[in-house]
Tab-separated table of C-alpha atoms in Angstrom:
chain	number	residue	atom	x	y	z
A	1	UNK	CA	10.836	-11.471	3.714
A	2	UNK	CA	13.879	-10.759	5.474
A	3	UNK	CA	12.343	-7.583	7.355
A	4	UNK	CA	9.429	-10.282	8.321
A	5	UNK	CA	11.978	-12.560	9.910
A	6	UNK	CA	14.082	-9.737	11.614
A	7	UNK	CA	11.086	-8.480	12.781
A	8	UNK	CA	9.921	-12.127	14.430
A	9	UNK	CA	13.199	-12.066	15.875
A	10	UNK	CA	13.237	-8.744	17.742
A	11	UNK	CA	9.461	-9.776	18.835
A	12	UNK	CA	10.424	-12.945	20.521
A	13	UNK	CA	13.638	-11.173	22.614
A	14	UNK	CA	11.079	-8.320	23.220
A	15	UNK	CA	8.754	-11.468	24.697
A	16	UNK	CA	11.628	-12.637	26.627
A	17	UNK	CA	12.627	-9.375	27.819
A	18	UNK	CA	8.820	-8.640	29.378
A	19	UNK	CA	8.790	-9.772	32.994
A	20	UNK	CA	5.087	-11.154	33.065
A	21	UNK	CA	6.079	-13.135	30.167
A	22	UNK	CA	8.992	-14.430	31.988
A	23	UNK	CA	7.229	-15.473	35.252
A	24	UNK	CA	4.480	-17.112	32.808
A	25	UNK	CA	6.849	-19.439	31.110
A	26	UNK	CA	8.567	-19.975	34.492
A	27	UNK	CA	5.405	-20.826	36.045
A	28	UNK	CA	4.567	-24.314	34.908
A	29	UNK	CA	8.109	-25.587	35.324
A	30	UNK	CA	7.671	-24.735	39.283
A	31	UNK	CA	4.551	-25.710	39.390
A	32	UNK	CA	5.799	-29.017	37.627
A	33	UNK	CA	8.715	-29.889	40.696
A	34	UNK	CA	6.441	-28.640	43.354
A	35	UNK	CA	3.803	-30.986	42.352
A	36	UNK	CA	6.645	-34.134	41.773
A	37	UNK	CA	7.752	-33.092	45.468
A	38	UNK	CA	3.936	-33.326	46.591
A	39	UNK	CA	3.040	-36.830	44.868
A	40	UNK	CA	6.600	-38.010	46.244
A	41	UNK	CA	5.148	-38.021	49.832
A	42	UNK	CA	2.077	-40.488	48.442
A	43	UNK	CA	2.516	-43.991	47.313
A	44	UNK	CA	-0.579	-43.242	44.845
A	45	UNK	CA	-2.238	-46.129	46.680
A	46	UNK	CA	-6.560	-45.307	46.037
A	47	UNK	CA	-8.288	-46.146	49.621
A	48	UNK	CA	-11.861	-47.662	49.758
A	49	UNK	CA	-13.809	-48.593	53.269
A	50	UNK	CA	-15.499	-51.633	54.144
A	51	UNK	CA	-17.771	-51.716	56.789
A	52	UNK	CA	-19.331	-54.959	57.938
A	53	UNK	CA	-23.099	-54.498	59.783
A	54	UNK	CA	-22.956	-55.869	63.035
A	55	UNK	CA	-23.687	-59.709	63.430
A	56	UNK	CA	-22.686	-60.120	59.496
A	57	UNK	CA	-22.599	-63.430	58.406
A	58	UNK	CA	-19.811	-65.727	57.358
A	59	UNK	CA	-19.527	-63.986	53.285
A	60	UNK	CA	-19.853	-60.560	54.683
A	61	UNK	CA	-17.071	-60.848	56.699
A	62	UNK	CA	-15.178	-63.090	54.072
A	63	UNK	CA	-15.338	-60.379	51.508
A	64	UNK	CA	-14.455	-57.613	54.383
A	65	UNK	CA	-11.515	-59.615	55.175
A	66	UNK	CA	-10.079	-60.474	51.743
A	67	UNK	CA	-10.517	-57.349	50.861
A	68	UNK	CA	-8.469	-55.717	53.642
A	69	UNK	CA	-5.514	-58.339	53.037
A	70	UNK	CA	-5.313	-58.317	49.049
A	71	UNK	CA	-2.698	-57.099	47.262
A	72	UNK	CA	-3.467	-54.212	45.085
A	73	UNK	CA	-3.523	-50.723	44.344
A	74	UNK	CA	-5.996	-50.353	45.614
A	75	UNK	CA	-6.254	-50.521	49.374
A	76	UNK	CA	-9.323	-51.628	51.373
A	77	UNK	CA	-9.899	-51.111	55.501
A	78	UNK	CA	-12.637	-51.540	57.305
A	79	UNK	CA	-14.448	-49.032	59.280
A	80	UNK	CA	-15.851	-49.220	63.219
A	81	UNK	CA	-19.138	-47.989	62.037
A	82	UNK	CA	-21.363	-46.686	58.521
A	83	UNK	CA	-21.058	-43.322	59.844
A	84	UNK	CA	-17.314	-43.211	59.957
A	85	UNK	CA	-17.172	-45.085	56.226
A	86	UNK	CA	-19.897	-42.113	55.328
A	87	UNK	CA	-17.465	-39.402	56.653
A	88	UNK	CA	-13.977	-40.664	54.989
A	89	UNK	CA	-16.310	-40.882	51.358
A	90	UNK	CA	-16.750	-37.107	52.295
A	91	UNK	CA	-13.478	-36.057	53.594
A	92	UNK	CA	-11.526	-37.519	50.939
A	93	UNK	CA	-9.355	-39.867	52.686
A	94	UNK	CA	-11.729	-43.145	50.923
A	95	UNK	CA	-12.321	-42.947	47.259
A	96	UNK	CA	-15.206	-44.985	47.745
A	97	UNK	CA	-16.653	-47.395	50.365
A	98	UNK	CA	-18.770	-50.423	50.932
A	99	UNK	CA	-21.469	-51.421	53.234
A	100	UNK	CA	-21.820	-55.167	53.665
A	101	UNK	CA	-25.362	-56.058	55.265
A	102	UNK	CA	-25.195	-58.701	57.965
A	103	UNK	CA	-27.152	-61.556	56.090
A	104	UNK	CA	-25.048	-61.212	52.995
A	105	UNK	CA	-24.296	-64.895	52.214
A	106	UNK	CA	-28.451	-65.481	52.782
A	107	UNK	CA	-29.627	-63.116	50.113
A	108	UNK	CA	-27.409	-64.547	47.594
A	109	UNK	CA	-28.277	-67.904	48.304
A	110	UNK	CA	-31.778	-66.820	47.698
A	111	UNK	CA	-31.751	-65.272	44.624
A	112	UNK	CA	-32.490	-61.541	46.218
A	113	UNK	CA	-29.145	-60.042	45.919
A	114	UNK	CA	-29.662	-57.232	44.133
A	115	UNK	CA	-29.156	-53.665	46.294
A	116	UNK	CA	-27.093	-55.540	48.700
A	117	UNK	CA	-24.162	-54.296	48.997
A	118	UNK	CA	-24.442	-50.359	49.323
A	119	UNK	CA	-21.783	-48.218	47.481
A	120	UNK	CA	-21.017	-44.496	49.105
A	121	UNK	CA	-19.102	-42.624	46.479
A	122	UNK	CA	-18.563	-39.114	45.831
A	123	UNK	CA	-20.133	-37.325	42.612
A	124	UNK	CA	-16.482	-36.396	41.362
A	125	UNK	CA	-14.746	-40.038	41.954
A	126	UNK	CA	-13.709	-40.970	38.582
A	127	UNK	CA	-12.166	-44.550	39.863
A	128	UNK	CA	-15.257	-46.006	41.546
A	129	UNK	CA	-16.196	-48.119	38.337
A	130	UNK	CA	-12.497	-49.321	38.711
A	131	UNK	CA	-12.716	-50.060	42.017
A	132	UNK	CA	-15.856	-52.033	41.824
A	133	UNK	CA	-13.986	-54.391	40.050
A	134	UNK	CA	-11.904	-55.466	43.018
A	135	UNK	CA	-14.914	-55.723	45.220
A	136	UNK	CA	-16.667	-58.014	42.287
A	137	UNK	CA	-14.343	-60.224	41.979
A	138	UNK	CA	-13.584	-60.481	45.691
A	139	UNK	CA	-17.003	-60.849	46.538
A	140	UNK	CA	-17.908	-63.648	43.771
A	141	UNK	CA	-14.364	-66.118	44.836
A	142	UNK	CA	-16.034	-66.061	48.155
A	143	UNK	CA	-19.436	-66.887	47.336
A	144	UNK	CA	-17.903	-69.699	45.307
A	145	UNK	CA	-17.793	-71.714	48.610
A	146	UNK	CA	-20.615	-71.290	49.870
A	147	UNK	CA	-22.808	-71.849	46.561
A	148	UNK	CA	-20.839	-75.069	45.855
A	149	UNK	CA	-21.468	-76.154	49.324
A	150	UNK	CA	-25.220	-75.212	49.507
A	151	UNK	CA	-25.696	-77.278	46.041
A	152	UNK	CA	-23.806	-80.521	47.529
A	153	UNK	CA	-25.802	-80.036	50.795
A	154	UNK	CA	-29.197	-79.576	49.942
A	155	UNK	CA	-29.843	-80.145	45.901
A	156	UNK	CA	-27.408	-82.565	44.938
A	157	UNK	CA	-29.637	-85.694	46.798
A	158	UNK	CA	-26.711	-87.107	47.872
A	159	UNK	CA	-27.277	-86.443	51.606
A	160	UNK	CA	-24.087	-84.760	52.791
A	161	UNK	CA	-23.627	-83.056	56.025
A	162	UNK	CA	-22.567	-79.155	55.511
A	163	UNK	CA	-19.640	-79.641	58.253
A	164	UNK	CA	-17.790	-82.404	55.977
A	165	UNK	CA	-18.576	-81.073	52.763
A	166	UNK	CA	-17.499	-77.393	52.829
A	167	UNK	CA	-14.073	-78.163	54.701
A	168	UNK	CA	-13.887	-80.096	51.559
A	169	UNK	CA	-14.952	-77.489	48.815
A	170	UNK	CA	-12.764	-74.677	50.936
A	171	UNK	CA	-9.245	-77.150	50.626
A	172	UNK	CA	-10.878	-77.635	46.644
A	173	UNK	CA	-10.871	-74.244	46.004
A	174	UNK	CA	-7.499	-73.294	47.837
A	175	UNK	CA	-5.934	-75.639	45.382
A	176	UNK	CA	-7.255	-74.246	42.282
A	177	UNK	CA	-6.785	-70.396	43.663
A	178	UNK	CA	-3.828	-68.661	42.323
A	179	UNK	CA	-3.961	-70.699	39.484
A	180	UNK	CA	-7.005	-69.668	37.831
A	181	UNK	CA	-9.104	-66.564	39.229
A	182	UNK	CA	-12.225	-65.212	37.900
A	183	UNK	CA	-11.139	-61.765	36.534
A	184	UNK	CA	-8.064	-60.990	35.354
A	185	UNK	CA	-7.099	-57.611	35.428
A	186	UNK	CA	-4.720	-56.421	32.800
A	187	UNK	CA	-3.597	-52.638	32.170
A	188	UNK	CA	-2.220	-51.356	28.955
A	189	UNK	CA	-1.553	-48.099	27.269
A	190	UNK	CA	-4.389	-46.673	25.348
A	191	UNK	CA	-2.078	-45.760	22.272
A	192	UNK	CA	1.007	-48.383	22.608
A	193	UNK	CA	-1.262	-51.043	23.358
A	194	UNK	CA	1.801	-51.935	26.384
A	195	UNK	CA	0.993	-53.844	28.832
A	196	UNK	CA	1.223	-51.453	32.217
A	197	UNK	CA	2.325	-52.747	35.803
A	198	UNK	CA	0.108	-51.470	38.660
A	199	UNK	CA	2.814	-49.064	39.491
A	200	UNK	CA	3.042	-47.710	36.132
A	201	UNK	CA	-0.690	-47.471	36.148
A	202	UNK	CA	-0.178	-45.521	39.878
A	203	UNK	CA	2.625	-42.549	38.372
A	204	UNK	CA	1.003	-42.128	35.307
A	205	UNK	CA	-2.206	-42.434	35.139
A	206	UNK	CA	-3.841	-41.340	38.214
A	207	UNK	CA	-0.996	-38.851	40.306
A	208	UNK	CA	0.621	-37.602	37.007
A	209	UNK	CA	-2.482	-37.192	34.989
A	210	UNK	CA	-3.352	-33.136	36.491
A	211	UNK	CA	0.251	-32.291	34.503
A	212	UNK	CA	-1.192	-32.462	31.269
A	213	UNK	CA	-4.278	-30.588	32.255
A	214	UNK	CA	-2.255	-27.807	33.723
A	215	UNK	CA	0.214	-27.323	30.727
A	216	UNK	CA	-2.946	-27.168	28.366
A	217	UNK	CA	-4.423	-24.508	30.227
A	218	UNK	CA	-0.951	-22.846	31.117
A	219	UNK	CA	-0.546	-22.669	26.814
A	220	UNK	CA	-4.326	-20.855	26.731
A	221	UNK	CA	-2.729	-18.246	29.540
A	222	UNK	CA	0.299	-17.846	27.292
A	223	UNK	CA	-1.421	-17.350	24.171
A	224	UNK	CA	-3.645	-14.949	26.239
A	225	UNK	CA	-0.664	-12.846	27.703
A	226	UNK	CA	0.516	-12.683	23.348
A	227	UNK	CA	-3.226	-10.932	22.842
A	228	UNK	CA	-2.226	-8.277	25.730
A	229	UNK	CA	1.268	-7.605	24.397
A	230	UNK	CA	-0.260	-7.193	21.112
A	231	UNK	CA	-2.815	-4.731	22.223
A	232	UNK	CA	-0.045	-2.358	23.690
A	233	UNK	CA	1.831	-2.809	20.917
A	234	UNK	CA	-1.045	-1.442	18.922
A	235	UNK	CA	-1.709	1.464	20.954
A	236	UNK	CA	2.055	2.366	20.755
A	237	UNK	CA	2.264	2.316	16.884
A	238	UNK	CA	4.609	-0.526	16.404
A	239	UNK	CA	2.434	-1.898	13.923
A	240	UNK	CA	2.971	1.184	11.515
A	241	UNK	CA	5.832	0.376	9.820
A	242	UNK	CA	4.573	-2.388	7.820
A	243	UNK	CA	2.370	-2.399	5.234
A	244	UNK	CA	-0.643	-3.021	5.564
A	245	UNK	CA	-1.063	-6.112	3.093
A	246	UNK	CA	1.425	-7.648	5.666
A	247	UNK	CA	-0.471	-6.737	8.864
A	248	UNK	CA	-2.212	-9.844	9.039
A	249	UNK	CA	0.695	-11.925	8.852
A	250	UNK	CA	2.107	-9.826	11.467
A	251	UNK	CA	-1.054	-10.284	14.226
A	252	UNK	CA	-1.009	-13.866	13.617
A	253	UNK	CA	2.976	-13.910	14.749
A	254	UNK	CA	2.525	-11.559	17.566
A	255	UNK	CA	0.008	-14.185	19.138
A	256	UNK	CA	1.676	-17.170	17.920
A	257	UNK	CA	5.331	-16.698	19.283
A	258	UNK	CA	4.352	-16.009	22.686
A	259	UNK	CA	1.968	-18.941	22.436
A	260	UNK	CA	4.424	-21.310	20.852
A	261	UNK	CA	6.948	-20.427	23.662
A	262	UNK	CA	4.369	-21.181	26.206
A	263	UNK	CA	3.584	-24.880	23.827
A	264	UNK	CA	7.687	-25.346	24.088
A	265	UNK	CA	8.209	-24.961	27.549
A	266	UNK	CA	4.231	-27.310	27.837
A	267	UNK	CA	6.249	-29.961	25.821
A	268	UNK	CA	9.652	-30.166	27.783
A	269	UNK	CA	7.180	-30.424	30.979
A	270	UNK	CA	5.281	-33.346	29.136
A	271	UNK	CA	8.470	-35.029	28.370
A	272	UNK	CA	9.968	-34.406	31.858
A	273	UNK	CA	6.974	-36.080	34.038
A	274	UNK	CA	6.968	-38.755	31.961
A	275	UNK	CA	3.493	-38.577	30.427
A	276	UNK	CA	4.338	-39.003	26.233
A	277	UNK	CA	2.914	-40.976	24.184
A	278	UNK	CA	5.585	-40.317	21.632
A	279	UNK	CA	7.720	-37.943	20.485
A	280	UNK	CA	6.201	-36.722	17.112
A	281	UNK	CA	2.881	-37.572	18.252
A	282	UNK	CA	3.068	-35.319	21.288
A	283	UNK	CA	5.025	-32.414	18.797
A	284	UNK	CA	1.921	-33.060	16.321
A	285	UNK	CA	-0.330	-32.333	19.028
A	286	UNK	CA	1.316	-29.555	20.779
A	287	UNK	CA	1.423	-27.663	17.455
A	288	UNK	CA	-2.287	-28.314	16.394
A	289	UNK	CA	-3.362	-27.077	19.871
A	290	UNK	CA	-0.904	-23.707	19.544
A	291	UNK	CA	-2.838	-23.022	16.052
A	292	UNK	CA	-6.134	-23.819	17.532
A	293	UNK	CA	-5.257	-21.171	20.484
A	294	UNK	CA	-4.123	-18.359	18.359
A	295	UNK	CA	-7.355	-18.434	16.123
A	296	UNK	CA	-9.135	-18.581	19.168
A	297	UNK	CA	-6.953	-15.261	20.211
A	298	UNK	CA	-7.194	-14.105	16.699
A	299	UNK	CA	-11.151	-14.167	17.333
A	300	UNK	CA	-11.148	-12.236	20.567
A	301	UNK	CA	-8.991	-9.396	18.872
A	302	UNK	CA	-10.855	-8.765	16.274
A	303	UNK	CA	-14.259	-8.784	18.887
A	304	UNK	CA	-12.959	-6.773	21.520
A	305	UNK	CA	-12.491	-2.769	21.508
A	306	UNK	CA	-9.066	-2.771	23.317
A	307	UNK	CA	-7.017	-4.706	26.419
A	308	UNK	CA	-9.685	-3.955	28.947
A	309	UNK	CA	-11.709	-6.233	27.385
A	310	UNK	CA	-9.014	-8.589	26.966
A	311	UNK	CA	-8.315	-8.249	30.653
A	312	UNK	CA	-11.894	-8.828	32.024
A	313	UNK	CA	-12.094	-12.674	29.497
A	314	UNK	CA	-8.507	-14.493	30.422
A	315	UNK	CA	-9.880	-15.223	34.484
A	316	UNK	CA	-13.318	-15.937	33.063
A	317	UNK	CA	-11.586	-18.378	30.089
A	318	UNK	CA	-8.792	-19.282	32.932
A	319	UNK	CA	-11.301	-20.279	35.642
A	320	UNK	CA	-13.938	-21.787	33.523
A	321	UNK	CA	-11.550	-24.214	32.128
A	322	UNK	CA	-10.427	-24.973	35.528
A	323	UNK	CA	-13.811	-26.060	36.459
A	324	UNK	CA	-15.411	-27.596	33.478
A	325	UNK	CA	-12.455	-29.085	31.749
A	326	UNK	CA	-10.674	-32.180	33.501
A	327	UNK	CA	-8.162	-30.613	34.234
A	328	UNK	CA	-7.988	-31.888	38.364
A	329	UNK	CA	-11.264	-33.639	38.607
A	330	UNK	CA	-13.810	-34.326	35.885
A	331	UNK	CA	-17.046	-32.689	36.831
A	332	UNK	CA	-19.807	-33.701	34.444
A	333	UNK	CA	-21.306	-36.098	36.851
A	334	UNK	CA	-22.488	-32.937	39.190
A	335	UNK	CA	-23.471	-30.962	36.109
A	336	UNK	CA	-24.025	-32.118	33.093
A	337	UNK	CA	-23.765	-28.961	31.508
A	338	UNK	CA	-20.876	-28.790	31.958
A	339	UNK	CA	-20.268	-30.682	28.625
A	340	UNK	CA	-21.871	-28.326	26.862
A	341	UNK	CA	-19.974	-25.518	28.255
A	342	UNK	CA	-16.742	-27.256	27.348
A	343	UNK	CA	-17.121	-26.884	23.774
A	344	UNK	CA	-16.277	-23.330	23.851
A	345	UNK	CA	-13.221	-24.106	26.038
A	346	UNK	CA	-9.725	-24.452	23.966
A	347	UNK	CA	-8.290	-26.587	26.775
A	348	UNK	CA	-11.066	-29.468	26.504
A	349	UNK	CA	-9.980	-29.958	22.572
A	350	UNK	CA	-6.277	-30.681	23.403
A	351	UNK	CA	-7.510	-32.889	26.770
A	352	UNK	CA	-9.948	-35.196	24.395
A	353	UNK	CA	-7.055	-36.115	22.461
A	354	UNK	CA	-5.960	-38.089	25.058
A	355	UNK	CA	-9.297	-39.360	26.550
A	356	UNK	CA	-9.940	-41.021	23.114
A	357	UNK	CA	-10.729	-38.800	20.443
A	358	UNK	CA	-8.698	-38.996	17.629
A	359	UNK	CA	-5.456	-36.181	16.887
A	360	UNK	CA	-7.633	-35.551	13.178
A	361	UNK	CA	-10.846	-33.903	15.238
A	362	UNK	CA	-7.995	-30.959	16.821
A	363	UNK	CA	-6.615	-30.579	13.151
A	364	UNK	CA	-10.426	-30.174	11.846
A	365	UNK	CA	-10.893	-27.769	15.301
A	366	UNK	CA	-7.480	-25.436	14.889
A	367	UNK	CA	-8.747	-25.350	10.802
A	368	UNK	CA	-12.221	-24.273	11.529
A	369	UNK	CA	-10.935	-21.875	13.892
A	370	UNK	CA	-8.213	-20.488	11.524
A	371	UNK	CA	-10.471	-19.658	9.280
A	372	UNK	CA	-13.516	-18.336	11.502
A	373	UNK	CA	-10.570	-16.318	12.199
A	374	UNK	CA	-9.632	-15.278	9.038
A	375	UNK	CA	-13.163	-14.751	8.489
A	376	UNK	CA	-13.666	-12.357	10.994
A	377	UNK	CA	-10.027	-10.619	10.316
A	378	UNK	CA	-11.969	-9.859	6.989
A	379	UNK	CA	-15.274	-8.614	8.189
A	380	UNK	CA	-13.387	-6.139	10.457
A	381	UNK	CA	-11.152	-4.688	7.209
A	382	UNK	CA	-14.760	-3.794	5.668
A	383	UNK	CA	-16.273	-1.766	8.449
């Protein structure tokens, strides 16, 4: 046992004494301040157009208008024309816009609302639902004055004149706004159950929210760059002075240390940007995710003839979870195969974790892949 541990020991200043390894575990660290230096320039503010058809009636331009001037994080401007609205959807610079048709206010006095106002949103958005519900409730306190004042004027049988009655119901409703509004939008933590602040809900959740992406994918790489080292090891011999009973206890550490390092440095990143949800939880985590990497490595080791191979899968692993796995942007919408192709993904198991699925279903994935690796380890000492 003691030759194990002195042995784990030499391996890991070996690891630290590889340059590759070095920049690896360097990497995500600069990658880290470079992006903090990036999303200081940006308030985080998400920008949505407006545009108003021409000769719009008095709700289309009362939504347009209260939309522009609200306070929120999310901020609305209106557009000279449906073209330029159409462009900034496809350039980037509007998450999502909205075009108001100029008899508004008559269609929903009539019943006929529905596919009036037109949404232009891009296939990868992944905030247009939360947007919409800014432009909802917008749009529904301003049709409160005109419905009122269309009931008192011309189904009430009371006989009132529209030009007395909705200065009326406009002072009415001035009085009660502020105090009571018809949504009320309240942000909270998915796992502390805290209630957020829209800045909060700004740094974390939307500009900080690519950090944990890249330091799930920057543990596959490291875990990867432990199945390399391994594979020269083996070709130099290294592996010969053990016994063989212990071999397998010695491939698992050769892919776990470098992989653990890589989970370490992951962690302190984690911690740094300000994304935990707790300390033990995010340990918990960051361990289950390691195990579930190496068994994945474990796997490819004992299917692969030699580092070549190994070579030709970490870009096609590396740039498939880039792309399928929301990691930057979330996909599926475009293709919907791409769920599909996430299950064979590592980063996607440790990413789910924190889009709702519960830390058990990465234990049950890091001990089914344990032992298909174990399994396999076994099938390979028969042949």
């Amino acid at each position: 046992m003691k030759r194990l541990a002195m042995w784990l020991l030499l391996m890991t200043k070996r690891l630290l004494k590889k340059p590759s390894f070095v920049i690896i575990l360097v990497l995500l660290p600069v990658i880290l301040l470079m992006y903090r230096f990036i999303i200081t320039q940006d308030d985080g503010t998400l920008r949505a157009a407006v545009y108003v058809a021409e000769g719009g009636d008095g709700l289309a331009a009362e939504v347009a208008d209260g939309l522009e001037n609200s306070d929120n994080m999310v901020q609305f401007y209106k557009t000279d024309s449906e073209d330029d609205l159409y462009s900034d959807v496809i350039a980037g610079r509007a998450e999502v816009g909205y075009v108001l048709p100029a008899d508004l206010g008559q269609r929903f006095l009539s019943g006929k609302w529905s596919g009036s106002v037109i949404m232009v949103v891009s296939q990868t958005s992944q905030y247009a639902a939360f947007v919409n519900e800014f432009v909802t409730m917008e749009l529904y306190q301003d049709y409160m004055e005109d419905t009122v004042t269309d009931y008192l004027v011309n189904k009430s049988g009371l006989e009132l004149r529209e030009d007395t009655v909705r200065p009326m119901v406009r002072s009415r409703l001035r009085e009660v706004d502020g105090q009571e509004s018809l949504f009320t939008i309240t942000y909270r933590d998915s796992y502390t159950n805290e209630e957020l602040s829209e800045e909060e809900v700004v740094t974390e959740n939307y500009l900080m929210k690519p950090i944990r992406g890249t330091v799930a994918l920057f543990v596959l790489l490291a875990g990867l760059a432990g199945l390399v080292f391994w594979f020269q090891d083996d070709a130099e011999g290294r592996f010969k002075v053990m016994s063989y009973e212990r071999r397998p206890v010695i491939n698992y550490g050769s892919l776990f240390l470098p992989t653990i390092l890589g989970g370490i440095v992951g962690f302190v990143c984690i911690m740094i940007a300000g994304l935990s949800t707790g300390f033990f939880r995010e340990v918990l985590i960051m361990l289950l995710y390691c195990i579930f990497i190496v068994g994945v490595c474990e796997i490819i080791r004992t299917l692969v003839p030699n580092v070549n191979a190994v070579c030709a899968i970490i870009p096609i692993l590396a740039i498939g979870s880039y792309l399928c796995c929301p990691i930057i942007m979330d996909l599926k919408k475009t293709l919907p195969v791409i769920v599909y192709l996430r299950k064979i993904l590592p980063p996607d198991y440790y990413l789910q974790v924190f889009n709702g699925r519960p830390v058990w279903m990465l234990l049950v994935a890091a001990a089914v892949v344990s032992v298909a690796s174990f399994g396999a380890e076994l099938l390979k000492r028969r042949r």
